[in-house]
XYZ file of C-alpha atoms in Angstrom:
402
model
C 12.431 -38.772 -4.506
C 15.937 -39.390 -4.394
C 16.959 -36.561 -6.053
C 14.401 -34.443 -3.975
C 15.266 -30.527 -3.084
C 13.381 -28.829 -1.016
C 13.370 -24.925 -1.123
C 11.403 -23.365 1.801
C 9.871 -19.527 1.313
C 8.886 -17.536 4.167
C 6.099 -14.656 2.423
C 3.028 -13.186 3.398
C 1.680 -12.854 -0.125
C -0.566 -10.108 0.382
C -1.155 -10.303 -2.629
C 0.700 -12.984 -4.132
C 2.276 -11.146 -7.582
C 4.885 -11.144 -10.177
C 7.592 -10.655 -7.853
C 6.811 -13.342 -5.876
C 6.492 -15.674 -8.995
C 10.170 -14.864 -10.033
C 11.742 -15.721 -6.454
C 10.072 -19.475 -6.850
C 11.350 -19.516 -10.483
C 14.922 -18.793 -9.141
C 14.551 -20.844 -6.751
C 13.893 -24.363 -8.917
C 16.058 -23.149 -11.920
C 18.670 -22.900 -9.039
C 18.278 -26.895 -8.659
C 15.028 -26.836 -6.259
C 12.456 -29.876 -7.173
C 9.657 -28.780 -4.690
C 8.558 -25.307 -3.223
C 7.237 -25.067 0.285
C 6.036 -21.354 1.664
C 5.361 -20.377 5.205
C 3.160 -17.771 4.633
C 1.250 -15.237 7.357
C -2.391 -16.188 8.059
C -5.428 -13.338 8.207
C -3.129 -10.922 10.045
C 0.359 -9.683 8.660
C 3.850 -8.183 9.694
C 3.349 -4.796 8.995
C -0.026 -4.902 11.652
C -3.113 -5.203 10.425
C -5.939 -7.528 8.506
C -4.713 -9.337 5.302
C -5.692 -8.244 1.478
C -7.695 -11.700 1.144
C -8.148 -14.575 3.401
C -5.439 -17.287 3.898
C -6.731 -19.853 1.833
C -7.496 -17.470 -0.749
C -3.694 -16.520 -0.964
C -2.360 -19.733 -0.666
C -4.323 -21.172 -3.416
C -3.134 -17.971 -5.308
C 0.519 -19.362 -4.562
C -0.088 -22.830 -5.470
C -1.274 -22.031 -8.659
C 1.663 -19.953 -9.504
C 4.550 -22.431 -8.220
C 4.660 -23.103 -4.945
C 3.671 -27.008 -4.272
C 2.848 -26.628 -0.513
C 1.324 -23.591 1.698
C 1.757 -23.704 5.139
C 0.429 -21.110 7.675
C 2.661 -18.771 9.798
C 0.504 -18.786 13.456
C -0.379 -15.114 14.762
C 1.773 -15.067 17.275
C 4.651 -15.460 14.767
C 3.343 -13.351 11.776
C 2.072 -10.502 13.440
C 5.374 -9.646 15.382
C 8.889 -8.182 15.056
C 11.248 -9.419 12.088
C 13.181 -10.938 14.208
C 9.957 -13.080 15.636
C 8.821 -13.243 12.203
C 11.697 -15.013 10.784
C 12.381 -17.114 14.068
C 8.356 -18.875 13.711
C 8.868 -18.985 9.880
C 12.360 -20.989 9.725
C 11.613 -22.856 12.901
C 8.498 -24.243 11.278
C 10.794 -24.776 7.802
C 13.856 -26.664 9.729
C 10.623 -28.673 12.188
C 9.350 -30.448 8.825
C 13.449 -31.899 8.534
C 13.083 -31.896 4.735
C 13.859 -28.616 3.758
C 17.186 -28.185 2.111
C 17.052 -24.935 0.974
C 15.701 -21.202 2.385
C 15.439 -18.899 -0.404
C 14.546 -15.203 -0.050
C 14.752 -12.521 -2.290
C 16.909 -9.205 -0.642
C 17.921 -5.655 -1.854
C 21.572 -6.577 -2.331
C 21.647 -9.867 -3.481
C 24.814 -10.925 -1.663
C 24.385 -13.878 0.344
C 28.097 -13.141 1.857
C 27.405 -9.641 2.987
C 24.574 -10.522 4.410
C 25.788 -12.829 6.562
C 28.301 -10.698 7.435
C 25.595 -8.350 9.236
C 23.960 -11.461 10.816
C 26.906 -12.481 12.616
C 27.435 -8.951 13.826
C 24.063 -8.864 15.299
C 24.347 -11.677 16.949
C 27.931 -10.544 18.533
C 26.877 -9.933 21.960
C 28.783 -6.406 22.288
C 26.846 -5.645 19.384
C 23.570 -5.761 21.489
C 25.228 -3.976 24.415
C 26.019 -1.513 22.205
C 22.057 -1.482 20.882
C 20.922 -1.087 24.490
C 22.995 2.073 24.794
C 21.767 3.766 21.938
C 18.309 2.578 22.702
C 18.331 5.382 25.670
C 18.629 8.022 23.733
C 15.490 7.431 22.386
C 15.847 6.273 18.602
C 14.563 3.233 16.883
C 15.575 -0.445 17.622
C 15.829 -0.650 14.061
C 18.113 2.610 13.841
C 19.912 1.626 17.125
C 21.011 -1.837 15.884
C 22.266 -0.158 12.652
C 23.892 2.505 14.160
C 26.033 0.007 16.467
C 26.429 -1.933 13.465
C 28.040 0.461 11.740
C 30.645 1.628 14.758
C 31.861 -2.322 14.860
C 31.867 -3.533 12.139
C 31.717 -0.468 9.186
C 29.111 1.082 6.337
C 29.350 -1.703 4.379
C 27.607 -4.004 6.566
C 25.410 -1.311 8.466
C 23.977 -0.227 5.199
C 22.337 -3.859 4.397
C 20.160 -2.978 7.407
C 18.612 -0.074 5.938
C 16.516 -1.990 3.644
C 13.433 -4.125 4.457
C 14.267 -7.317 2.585
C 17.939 -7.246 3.686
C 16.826 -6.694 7.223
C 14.704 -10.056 6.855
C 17.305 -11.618 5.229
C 19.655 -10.991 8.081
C 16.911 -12.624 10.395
C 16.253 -15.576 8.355
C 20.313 -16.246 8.800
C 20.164 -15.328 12.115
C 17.805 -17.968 13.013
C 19.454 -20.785 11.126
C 22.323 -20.401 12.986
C 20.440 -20.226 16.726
C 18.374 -23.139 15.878
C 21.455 -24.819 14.288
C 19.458 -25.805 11.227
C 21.419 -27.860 8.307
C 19.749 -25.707 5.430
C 21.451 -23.672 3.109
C 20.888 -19.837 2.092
C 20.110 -18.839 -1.163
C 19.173 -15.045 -2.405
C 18.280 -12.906 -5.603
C 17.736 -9.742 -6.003
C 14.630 -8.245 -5.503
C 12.931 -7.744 -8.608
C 10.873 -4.178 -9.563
C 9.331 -1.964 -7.124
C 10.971 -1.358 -3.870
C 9.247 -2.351 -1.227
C 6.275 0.019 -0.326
C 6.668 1.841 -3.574
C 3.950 3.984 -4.261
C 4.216 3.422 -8.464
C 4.796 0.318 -9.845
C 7.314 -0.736 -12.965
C 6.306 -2.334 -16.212
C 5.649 -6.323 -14.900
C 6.447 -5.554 -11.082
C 4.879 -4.050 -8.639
C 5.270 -3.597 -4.391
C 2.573 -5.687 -2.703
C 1.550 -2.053 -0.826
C 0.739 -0.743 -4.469
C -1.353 -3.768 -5.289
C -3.359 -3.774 -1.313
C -4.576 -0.002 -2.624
C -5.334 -0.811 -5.784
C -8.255 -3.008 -4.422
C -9.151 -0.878 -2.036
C -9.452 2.454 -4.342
C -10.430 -0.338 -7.613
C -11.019 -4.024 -7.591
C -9.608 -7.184 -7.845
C -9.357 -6.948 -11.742
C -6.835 -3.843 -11.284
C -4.334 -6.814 -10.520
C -4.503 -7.655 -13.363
C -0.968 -5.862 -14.914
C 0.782 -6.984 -12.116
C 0.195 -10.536 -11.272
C 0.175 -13.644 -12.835
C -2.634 -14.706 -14.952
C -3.071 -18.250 -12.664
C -3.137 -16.234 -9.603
C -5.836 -13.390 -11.242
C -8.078 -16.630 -12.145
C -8.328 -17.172 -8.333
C -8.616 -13.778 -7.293
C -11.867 -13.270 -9.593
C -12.776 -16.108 -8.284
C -12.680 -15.291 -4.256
C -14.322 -11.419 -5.405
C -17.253 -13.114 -6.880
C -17.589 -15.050 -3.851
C -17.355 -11.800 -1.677
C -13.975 -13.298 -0.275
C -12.272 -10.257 -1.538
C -10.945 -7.526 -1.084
C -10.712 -7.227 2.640
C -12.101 -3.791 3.567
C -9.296 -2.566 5.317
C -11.140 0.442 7.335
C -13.924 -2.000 7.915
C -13.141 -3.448 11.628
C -11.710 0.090 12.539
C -14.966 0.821 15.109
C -15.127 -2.811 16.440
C -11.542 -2.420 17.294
C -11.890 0.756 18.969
C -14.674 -0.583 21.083
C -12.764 -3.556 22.518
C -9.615 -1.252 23.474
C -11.942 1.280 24.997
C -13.260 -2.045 27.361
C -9.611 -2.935 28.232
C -8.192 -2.130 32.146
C -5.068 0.266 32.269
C -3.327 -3.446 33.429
C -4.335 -5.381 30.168
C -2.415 -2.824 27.850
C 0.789 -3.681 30.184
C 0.696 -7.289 29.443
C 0.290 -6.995 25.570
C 3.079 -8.506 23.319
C 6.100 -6.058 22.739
C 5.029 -3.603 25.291
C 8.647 -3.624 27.075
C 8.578 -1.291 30.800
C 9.234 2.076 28.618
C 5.830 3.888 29.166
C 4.642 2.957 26.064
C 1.354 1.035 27.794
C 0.652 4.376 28.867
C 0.580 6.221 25.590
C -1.614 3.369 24.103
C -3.896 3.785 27.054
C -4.278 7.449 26.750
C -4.634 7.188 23.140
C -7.627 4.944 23.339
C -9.192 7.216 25.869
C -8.930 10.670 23.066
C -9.149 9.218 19.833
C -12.332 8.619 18.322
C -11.188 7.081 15.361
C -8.099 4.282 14.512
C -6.050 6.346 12.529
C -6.567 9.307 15.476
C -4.841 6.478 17.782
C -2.115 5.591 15.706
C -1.224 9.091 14.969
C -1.301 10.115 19.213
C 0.575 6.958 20.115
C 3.282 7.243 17.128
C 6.348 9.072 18.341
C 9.998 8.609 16.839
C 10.704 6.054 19.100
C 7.984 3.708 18.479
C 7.148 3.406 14.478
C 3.605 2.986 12.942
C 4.646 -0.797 12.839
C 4.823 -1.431 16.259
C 1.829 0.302 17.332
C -0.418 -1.403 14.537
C 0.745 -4.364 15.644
C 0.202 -3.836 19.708
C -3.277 -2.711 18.714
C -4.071 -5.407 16.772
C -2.837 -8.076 18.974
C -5.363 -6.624 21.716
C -8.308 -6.886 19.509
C -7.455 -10.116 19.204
C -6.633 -11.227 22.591
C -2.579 -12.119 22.164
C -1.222 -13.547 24.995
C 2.102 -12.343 25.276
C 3.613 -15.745 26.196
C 2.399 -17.284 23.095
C 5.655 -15.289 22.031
C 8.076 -17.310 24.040
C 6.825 -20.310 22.677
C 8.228 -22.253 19.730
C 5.818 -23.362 16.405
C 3.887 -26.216 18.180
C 2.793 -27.646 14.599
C 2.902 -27.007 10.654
C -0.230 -26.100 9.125
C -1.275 -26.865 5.729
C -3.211 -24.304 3.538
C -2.886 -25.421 0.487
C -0.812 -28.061 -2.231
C -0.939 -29.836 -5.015
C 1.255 -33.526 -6.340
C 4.413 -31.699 -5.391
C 3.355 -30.603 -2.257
C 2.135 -34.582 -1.036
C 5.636 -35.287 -2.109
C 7.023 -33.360 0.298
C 4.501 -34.475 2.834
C 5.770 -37.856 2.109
C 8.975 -36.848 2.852
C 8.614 -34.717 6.119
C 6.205 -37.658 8.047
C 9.538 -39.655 8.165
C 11.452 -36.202 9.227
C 9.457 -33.994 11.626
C 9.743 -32.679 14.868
C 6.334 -31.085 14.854
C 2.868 -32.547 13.885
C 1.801 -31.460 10.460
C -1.875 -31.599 9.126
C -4.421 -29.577 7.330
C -6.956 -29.944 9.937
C -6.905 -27.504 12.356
C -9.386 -29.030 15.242
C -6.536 -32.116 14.696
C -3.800 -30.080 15.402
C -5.341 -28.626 18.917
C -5.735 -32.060 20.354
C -2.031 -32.979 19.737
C -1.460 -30.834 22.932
C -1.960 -28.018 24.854
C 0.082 -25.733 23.272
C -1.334 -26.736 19.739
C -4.849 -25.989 21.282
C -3.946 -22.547 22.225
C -2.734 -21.768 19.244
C -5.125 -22.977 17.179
C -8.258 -21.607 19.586
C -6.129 -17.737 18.837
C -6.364 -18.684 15.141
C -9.397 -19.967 14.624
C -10.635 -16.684 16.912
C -8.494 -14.361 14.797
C -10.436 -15.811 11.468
C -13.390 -15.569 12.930
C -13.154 -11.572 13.779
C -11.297 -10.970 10.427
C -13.849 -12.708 8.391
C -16.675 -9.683 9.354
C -14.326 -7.730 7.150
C -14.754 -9.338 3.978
C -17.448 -8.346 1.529
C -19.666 -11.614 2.682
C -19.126 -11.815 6.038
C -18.382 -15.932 6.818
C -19.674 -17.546 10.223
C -17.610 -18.482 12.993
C -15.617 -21.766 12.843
C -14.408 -21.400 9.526
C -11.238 -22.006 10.403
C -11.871 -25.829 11.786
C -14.623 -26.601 9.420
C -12.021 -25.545 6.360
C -11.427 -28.135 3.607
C -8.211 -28.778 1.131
C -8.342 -30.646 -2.107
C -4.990 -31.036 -4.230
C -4.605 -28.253 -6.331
């Protein structure tokens, strides 16, 4: 234990695949002893239901490397990158044991890329963002633009690639929350992100979520490692996978259609720009989800955002669970490894840490809302899954050391 390293992962692994595999294999030939992943629960980033359910995925992980799996709450891992990677690393540096944050990125240079964090967090740099922000482009395409007027190309251009622009976050927030843990990136490995055809070993996580839903499970196969297939065939003969992702489309459309004008003003990442209004409107013409996406989409606001606002009112996000910091570290999944680091983080934590989900909402009352909005959020995902599961799955869930 004295020689313990701990690398922390922040991944969704939706599905968990080859590419993933190689970031954790970088990680301990790079000196790391023990793996610990923060990793999204039944909702994702992007907006939208998972490929598989969380335990599903984390056992997926553990099998394939990672020693411990804990879960990244809703309000956290269905939200902006910069939210994203603020829950993720804040749950990472609230364990105290975590040496090490390793990511993989598009450019694989740990020094460039924390050249663009510290010009994002420059506060002319976000004055700058606001201006552009009125002429009616991106956030995304705002902050890069002002990047690129500051501080030069270079360092704009790592923000024009998904893993980079994560990266920059994950650096961002161990500087705000003045954490003592130490960087460490590779190259991202095979398919860009969201690419449509895969390479030889490696393939993007989108390309593997259509596979099962044009194929099966077993069309992994190519793609991911053979540990993590044994648990996938596993979970699709129990009818725990694949999610149907147009499955929940009609229920979701029925609860926005119930919602006052007032409730889509309070949702999480509405901002005053008019955008409550579109979503309104939207609800009120379209008769399917993708018709609702498509009206509300404009240049300003991407696909992302508005997946993830209609999402988060299916599910009944209060906005100021956004404000808050992690109230408590999860456990999915482990194995030997994975106690080890346990161990070590019961003499080092700031937040309480259990598997048990009904413990974790007595600690206090922020634990209980959070865990009530999960265990809701599993319980409406769940009718999505090829054997629908009954409600309280989430506090009823046992663990057993991998």
């Amino acid at each position: 234990m004295g020689n313990q390293v701990v690398a922390g992962i922040v991944a969704e692994y939706n599905p968990f695949h080859n590419g993933h595999a190689h970031l954790i294999e970088a990680a301990r030939a790079a000196g790391a002893t023990h793996i610990v992943a923060v990793m999204s629960g039944s909702f994702v980033q992007r907006g939208g239901p998972a490929c598989a359910p969380k335990t599903v995925r984390a056992n997926a992980a553990v099998a394939c490397g990672a020693d411990l799996v804990l879960e990244l709450p809703l309000p956290y891992a269905m939200a902006t990158a910069e939210r994203f990677a603020a829950g993720a690393v804040g749950i990472l540096g609230g364990l105290g044991c975590v040496d090490v944050l390793a990511f993989g990125s598009e450019c694989g240079d740990i020094d460039l890329l924390a050249k663009a964090a510290g010009a994002v967090l420059a506060p002319y740099c976000g004055e700058y963002t606001k201006n552009l922000l009125d002429t009616g482009v991106t956030y995304a395409r705002a902050r890069q633009k002002a990047v690129e007027e500051l501080y030069g190309p270079e360092v704009a251009e790592v923000l024009s690639s998904p893993n980079n622009t994560l990266a920059v976050e994950y650096l961002k927030q161990i500087s705000l929350q003045e954490l003592r843990i130490a960087p460490f990136t590779i190259p991202r490995a095979g398919a860009a992100h969201d690419a449509r055809e895969p390479g030889e070993q490696f393939a993007s996580a989108s390309h593997l979520r259509n596979l099962l839903d044009l194929e099966s499970a077993e069309a992994l196969a190519p793609y991911v490692p053979a540990p993590a297939m044994s648990v996938y065939r596993s979970a699709a003969a129990a009818g725990l996978m694949p999610f149907d992702p147009h499955s929940l489309n009609t229920a979701v459309l029925s609860v926005l259609r119930r919602m006052e004008k007032s409730a889509f003003s309070a949702l999480p990442d509405v901002s005053g720009e008019g955008l409550d209004n579109r979503l309104y409107d939207g609800v009120r013409a379209a008769v399917s989800l993708d018709e609702l996406l498509s009206l509300v989409k404009t240049k300003r606001y991407p696909l992302s955002r508005i997946r993830r606002l209609v999402w988060n009112a299916y599910l009944g996000v209060d906005a100021d669970l956004m404000t808050l910091p992690p109230p408590y570290a999860r456990v999915l999944s482990f194995n030997k490894r994975g106690m080890e680091i346990l161990s070590a983080a019961n003499r080092t934590t700031r937040i309480p840490v259990s598997h048990s989900l009904l413990k974790l909402a007595e600690k206090n009352e922020a634990c209980a809302r959070f865990a009530s909005l999960e265990a809701r959020a599993t319980d409406l995902y769940s009718l999505g899954l090829p054997a629908v599961q009954p409600c309280g799955s989430d506090y009823t869930q046992k663990i057993t050391v991998r």
